[in-house]
Each structure stands twice: as C-alpha cells, then as structure tokens.
Amino acid sequence: MKRLAIYPGSFDPITNGHMDIVERGLKLFDKLIVAILLNPGKTPLFTLDERIEMLTKSLAHFSDRIEIDSFNGLLVDYAMSRGAQGILRGLRATSDFEYEFQLALMNRKLNRKVETVFLMTGFRWIFTSSSIIKQAAQFGGDISDMVPELVQKRLKEKFA
Ligand code: PNS
C-alpha cells in the first residue's frame, strides 16, 4: 500500500519552511498532496491560481510524488476522499503547538482513521512564516533566503 498524506495550509505564499517540511515528509510518505484551503473567511494576498502556480513550480523537482490541489470543508473529509492515511503539519517555535494540538485533536475526534503527523522544521526556518514574510516584502525587506526564487519575484510584482 502506498503511504499518502495531505499537507494542508493556506500557502499564501509557499516559504522555504514549507519546502523543508515537504522534503522531510517525503521521507515518510510515498506521496504528498499539498492542499490549499479555500477559506471564505480569509482574504489571501495571492489568488488560488497564483498560489497553485508558485507551489507547482517550486515543487516541480519532486515530480509525481507531489500533487497540488485545493479543498473546502473539513480537512478529514478531504483526506478520506483522497484515500490518505495521514495529515502532515510542520511545527516551528513553541507558539505553533497549542493551535496545532487543538487542530489535531479535533481532527482525530472527527475521524479516527486519519493520523496527524508533525514534523519539526529545520532550525533555519523556525521563525519563518508567510505572514511575516509578506510584511517584510511589502516594505522592501530582503526575504531572498526565506522563499523560493519565483515567490520572491511574485512578491515584488505584488507590492510594486
Ligand atoms: O496554514 P494554515 O492556514 O494554518 O492551515 C490551516 C488548515 C488549512 C490546516 C486548517 O484551517 C484546516 O484544516 N481547515 C479546514 C477546516 C477543518 O477541517 N478544520 C479543523 C477541524 S474544525
């Protein structure tokens, strides 16, 4: 049986921290579906198509071990519909823990067939987040070593 996990998130935009989790996740799972949540309550900086483009191009070297998709509704329902055994989440500094703990326990309560797997990001990315990167980029800060090259270009275009 192929081991399949969903790696869900907003990915607005993908960062090197996400890239690091994908790389680590592929050591445990045969395939990852990177799934963008379509969240009507949030106004993202990048459209869904823009986020798909950045994910697809940044993760192209993993070829068919990665699929990019989007979903709405409950994550566990999406995971079941895709036949995934796992949900992959990255953990950075301690501040992530409480929210991730709640999310994982709620997901377990909703569906016990899907296990959440946490992977710790590389130390370099421990304080990297999409929202902090967007703030820095908006005011011309150098974020070149925190995001893939294409994302850096797209952020520049967005804030030009
Ligand atoms: O990268 P993010 O924005 O922190 O990702 C959050 C995400 C997408 C994992 C979470 O919001 C989610 O799974 N939303 C879908 C709705 C759901 O199933 N929520 C958990 C149980 S209420």
mmCIF file of C-alpha atoms and ligand atoms in Angstrom:
data_model
loop_
_atom_site.group_PDB
_atom_site.id
_atom_site.type_symbol
_atom_site.label_atom_id
_atom_site.label_comp_id
_atom_site.label_asym_id
_atom_site.label_seq_id
_atom_site.Cartn_x
_atom_site.Cartn_y
_atom_site.Cartn_z
ATOM 1 C CA MET A 1 0.000 0.000 0.000
ATOM 2 C CA LYS A 2 1.300 3.463 -0.901
ATOM 3 C CA ARG A 3 1.578 5.839 2.029
ATOM 4 C CA LEU A 4 -0.230 9.054 1.216
ATOM 5 C CA ALA A 5 -0.531 12.224 3.298
ATOM 6 C CA ILE A 6 -2.246 15.546 2.893
ATOM 7 C CA TYR A 7 -0.115 18.599 3.609
ATOM 8 C CA PRO A 8 -2.793 21.289 4.097
ATOM 9 C CA GLY A 9 -2.459 25.029 4.505
ATOM 10 C CA SER A 10 -3.061 28.466 3.075
ATOM 11 C CA PHE A 11 0.324 28.640 1.323
ATOM 12 C CA ASP A 12 -0.063 32.397 0.852
ATOM 13 C CA PRO A 13 2.676 32.087 -0.339
ATOM 14 C CA ILE A 14 4.831 28.956 -0.022
ATOM 15 C CA THR A 15 8.007 29.573 2.018
ATOM 16 C CA ASN A 16 11.276 27.704 2.438
ATOM 17 C CA GLY A 17 9.832 26.398 5.708
ATOM 18 C CA HIS A 18 7.047 24.671 3.739
ATOM 19 C CA MET A 19 9.610 23.364 1.250
ATOM 20 C CA ASP A 20 11.582 21.895 4.139
ATOM 21 C CA ILE A 21 8.507 20.085 5.531
ATOM 22 C CA VAL A 22 7.686 18.667 2.089
ATOM 23 C CA GLU A 23 11.218 17.310 1.767
ATOM 24 C CA ARG A 24 11.087 15.737 5.231
ATOM 25 C CA GLY A 25 7.545 14.426 4.670
ATOM 26 C CA LEU A 26 8.617 12.603 1.528
ATOM 27 C CA LYS A 27 10.996 10.521 3.655
ATOM 28 C CA LEU A 28 7.948 9.111 5.470
ATOM 29 C CA PHE A 29 5.268 9.109 2.788
ATOM 30 C CA ASP A 30 5.346 7.888 -0.800
ATOM 31 C CA LYS A 31 3.261 10.806 -1.956
ATOM 32 C CA LEU A 32 2.074 14.145 -0.576
ATOM 33 C CA ILE A 33 -0.936 16.106 -1.681
ATOM 34 C CA VAL A 34 -0.260 19.764 -0.960
ATOM 35 C CA ALA A 35 -3.799 21.018 -0.416
ATOM 36 C CA ILE A 36 -4.723 24.697 -0.334
ATOM 37 C CA LEU A 37 -7.672 25.523 1.892
ATOM 38 C CA LEU A 38 -10.291 27.664 0.148
ATOM 39 C CA ASN A 39 -11.170 29.748 3.170
ATOM 40 C CA PRO A 40 -14.047 32.191 2.611
ATOM 41 C CA GLY A 41 -13.222 33.879 5.930
ATOM 42 C CA LYS A 42 -9.727 34.899 4.856
ATOM 43 C CA THR A 43 -8.615 37.316 2.156
ATOM 44 C CA PRO A 44 -5.348 35.963 0.804
ATOM 45 C CA LEU A 45 -2.710 38.124 -0.846
ATOM 46 C CA PHE A 46 -2.384 35.677 -3.746
ATOM 47 C CA THR A 47 -5.277 34.199 -5.712
ATOM 48 C CA LEU A 48 -5.736 30.443 -5.772
ATOM 49 C CA ASP A 49 -4.262 30.256 -9.280
ATOM 50 C CA GLU A 50 -1.210 32.269 -8.219
ATOM 51 C CA ARG A 51 -0.650 30.023 -5.205
ATOM 52 C CA ILE A 52 -1.042 26.895 -7.342
ATOM 53 C CA GLU A 53 1.496 28.261 -9.834
ATOM 54 C CA MET A 54 4.064 29.036 -7.116
ATOM 55 C CA LEU A 55 3.581 25.627 -5.469
ATOM 56 C CA THR A 56 3.688 23.713 -8.741
ATOM 57 C CA LYS A 57 6.857 25.404 -9.980
ATOM 58 C CA SER A 58 8.662 25.425 -6.625
ATOM 59 C CA LEU A 59 7.966 21.727 -6.044
ATOM 60 C CA ALA A 60 8.422 20.570 -9.643
ATOM 61 C CA HIS A 61 11.636 18.673 -8.833
ATOM 62 C CA PHE A 62 9.655 16.208 -6.690
ATOM 63 C CA SER A 63 7.726 15.299 -9.873
ATOM 64 C CA ASP A 64 4.913 12.770 -9.387
ATOM 65 C CA ARG A 65 5.457 12.336 -5.643
ATOM 66 C CA ILE A 66 3.707 15.685 -5.157
ATOM 67 C CA GLU A 67 0.247 16.754 -6.209
ATOM 68 C CA ILE A 68 -1.177 20.237 -5.754
ATOM 69 C CA ASP A 69 -4.884 20.533 -5.031
ATOM 70 C CA SER A 70 -7.387 22.731 -3.208
ATOM 71 C CA PHE A 71 -10.243 21.854 -0.887
ATOM 72 C CA ASN A 72 -13.044 23.329 1.171
ATOM 73 C CA GLY A 73 -14.953 21.915 4.097
ATOM 74 C CA LEU A 74 -13.422 19.610 6.661
ATOM 75 C CA LEU A 75 -9.835 18.527 6.213
ATOM 76 C CA VAL A 76 -10.529 14.971 7.437
ATOM 77 C CA ASP A 77 -13.351 14.598 4.890
ATOM 78 C CA TYR A 78 -10.999 15.732 2.143
ATOM 79 C CA ALA A 79 -8.289 13.345 3.410
ATOM 80 C CA MET A 80 -10.753 10.428 3.347
ATOM 81 C CA SER A 81 -11.974 11.329 -0.129
ATOM 82 C CA ARG A 82 -8.362 11.205 -1.351
ATOM 83 C CA GLY A 83 -7.610 7.917 0.430
ATOM 84 C CA ALA A 84 -4.892 9.496 2.606
ATOM 85 C CA GLN A 85 -3.724 7.887 5.843
ATOM 86 C CA GLY A 86 -2.008 10.970 7.193
ATOM 87 C CA ILE A 87 -2.184 14.716 7.640
ATOM 88 C CA LEU A 88 1.209 16.363 7.671
ATOM 89 C CA ARG A 89 1.828 19.555 9.647
ATOM 90 C CA GLY A 90 5.025 21.425 10.328
ATOM 91 C CA LEU A 91 5.938 22.657 13.803
ATOM 92 C CA ARG A 92 8.138 25.695 14.267
ATOM 93 C CA ALA A 93 8.619 27.539 17.547
ATOM 94 C CA THR A 94 6.567 26.637 20.623
ATOM 95 C CA SER A 95 3.899 29.162 19.615
ATOM 96 C CA ASP A 96 2.567 26.738 16.978
ATOM 97 C CA PHE A 97 1.995 23.995 19.472
ATOM 98 C CA GLU A 98 -1.279 24.952 21.143
ATOM 99 C CA TYR A 99 -3.149 25.620 17.888
ATOM 100 C CA GLU A 100 -1.749 22.521 16.196
ATOM 101 C CA PHE A 101 -2.613 20.387 19.229
ATOM 102 C CA GLN A 102 -6.236 21.599 19.139
ATOM 103 C CA LEU A 103 -6.470 21.073 15.396
ATOM 104 C CA ALA A 104 -5.037 17.558 15.552
ATOM 105 C CA LEU A 105 -7.294 16.520 18.453
ATOM 106 C CA MET A 106 -10.386 17.905 16.732
ATOM 107 C CA ASN A 107 -9.441 16.113 13.534
ATOM 108 C CA ARG A 108 -8.961 12.879 15.479
ATOM 109 C CA LYS A 109 -12.367 13.318 17.129
ATOM 110 C CA LEU A 110 -13.959 13.883 13.723
ATOM 111 C CA ASN A 111 -12.281 10.905 12.106
ATOM 112 C CA ARG A 112 -10.034 8.379 13.834
ATOM 113 C CA LYS A 113 -8.861 6.830 10.571
ATOM 114 C CA VAL A 114 -6.574 9.735 9.697
ATOM 115 C CA GLU A 115 -3.442 10.341 11.783
ATOM 116 C CA THR A 116 -1.767 13.729 12.105
ATOM 117 C CA VAL A 117 1.996 13.622 11.778
ATOM 118 C CA PHE A 118 4.068 16.583 12.963
ATOM 119 C CA LEU A 119 7.499 17.282 11.628
ATOM 120 C CA MET A 120 9.821 19.884 13.075
ATOM 121 C CA THR A 121 11.108 22.399 10.579
ATOM 122 C CA GLY A 122 14.809 22.885 10.122
ATOM 123 C CA PHE A 123 16.258 25.317 12.657
ATOM 124 C CA ARG A 124 16.803 27.914 9.914
ATOM 125 C CA TRP A 125 13.059 28.192 9.357
ATOM 126 C CA ILE A 126 11.924 28.227 12.948
ATOM 127 C CA PHE A 127 10.754 31.861 12.750
ATOM 128 C CA THR A 128 9.701 31.864 9.092
ATOM 129 C CA SER A 129 6.021 32.417 8.354
ATOM 130 C CA SER A 130 4.096 33.519 5.273
ATOM 131 C CA SER A 131 2.568 36.483 7.094
ATOM 132 C CA ILE A 132 5.867 37.842 8.448
ATOM 133 C CA ILE A 133 7.463 37.394 5.023
ATOM 134 C CA LYS A 134 4.596 39.295 3.368
ATOM 135 C CA GLN A 135 5.035 42.170 5.835
ATOM 136 C CA ALA A 136 8.765 42.355 5.225
ATOM 137 C CA ALA A 137 8.335 42.149 1.433
ATOM 138 C CA GLN A 138 5.665 44.856 1.444
ATOM 139 C CA PHE A 139 8.133 47.350 2.854
ATOM 140 C CA GLY A 140 11.053 46.305 0.699
ATOM 141 C CA GLY A 141 12.773 43.976 3.190
ATOM 142 C CA ASP A 142 15.148 41.327 1.912
ATOM 143 C CA ILE A 143 13.382 37.960 2.057
ATOM 144 C CA SER A 144 15.522 36.293 -0.617
ATOM 145 C CA ASP A 145 16.738 33.434 1.587
ATOM 146 C CA MET A 146 13.276 32.660 3.005
ATOM 147 C CA VAL A 147 11.242 31.855 -0.102
ATOM 148 C CA PRO A 148 11.817 30.145 -3.455
ATOM 149 C CA GLU A 149 13.071 32.496 -6.187
ATOM 150 C CA LEU A 150 9.757 32.570 -8.027
ATOM 151 C CA VAL A 151 7.915 33.579 -4.852
ATOM 152 C CA GLN A 152 10.365 36.405 -4.301
ATOM 153 C CA LYS A 153 9.616 37.611 -7.840
ATOM 154 C CA ARG A 154 5.838 37.332 -7.365
ATOM 155 C CA LEU A 155 6.004 39.234 -4.049
ATOM 156 C CA LYS A 156 7.976 42.022 -5.734
ATOM 157 C CA GLU A 157 5.367 42.223 -8.517
ATOM 158 C CA LYS A 158 2.513 42.249 -5.999
ATOM 159 C CA PHE A 159 3.934 45.120 -3.996
ATOM 160 C CA ALA A 160 5.380 47.091 -6.959
HETATM 161 O O1 PNS B 1 -1.581 27.057 7.057
HETATM 162 P P1 PNS B 1 -2.815 27.261 7.872
HETATM 163 O O2 PNS B 1 -3.623 28.389 7.312
HETATM 164 O O3 PNS B 1 -2.512 27.424 9.338
HETATM 165 O O4 PNS B 1 -3.693 25.915 7.695
HETATM 166 C C1 PNS B 1 -4.826 25.682 8.478
HETATM 167 C C2 PNS B 1 -5.619 24.452 7.978
HETATM 168 C C3 PNS B 1 -5.906 24.556 6.499
HETATM 169 C C4 PNS B 1 -4.821 23.200 8.237
HETATM 170 C C5 PNS B 1 -6.923 24.378 8.807
HETATM 171 O O5 PNS B 1 -7.515 25.645 8.863
HETATM 172 C C6 PNS B 1 -7.948 23.394 8.232
HETATM 173 O O6 PNS B 1 -7.725 22.223 8.177
HETATM 174 N N1 PNS B 1 -9.125 23.919 7.806
HETATM 175 C C7 PNS B 1 -10.179 23.136 7.206
HETATM 176 C C8 PNS B 1 -11.389 23.012 8.153
HETATM 177 C C9 PNS B 1 -11.106 21.954 9.186
HETATM 178 O O7 PNS B 1 -11.147 20.780 8.916
HETATM 179 N N2 PNS B 1 -10.761 22.414 10.432
HETATM 180 C C10 PNS B 1 -10.324 21.531 11.507
HETATM 181 C C11 PNS B 1 -11.450 20.922 12.294
HETATM 182 S S1 PNS B 1 -12.670 22.073 12.843
#
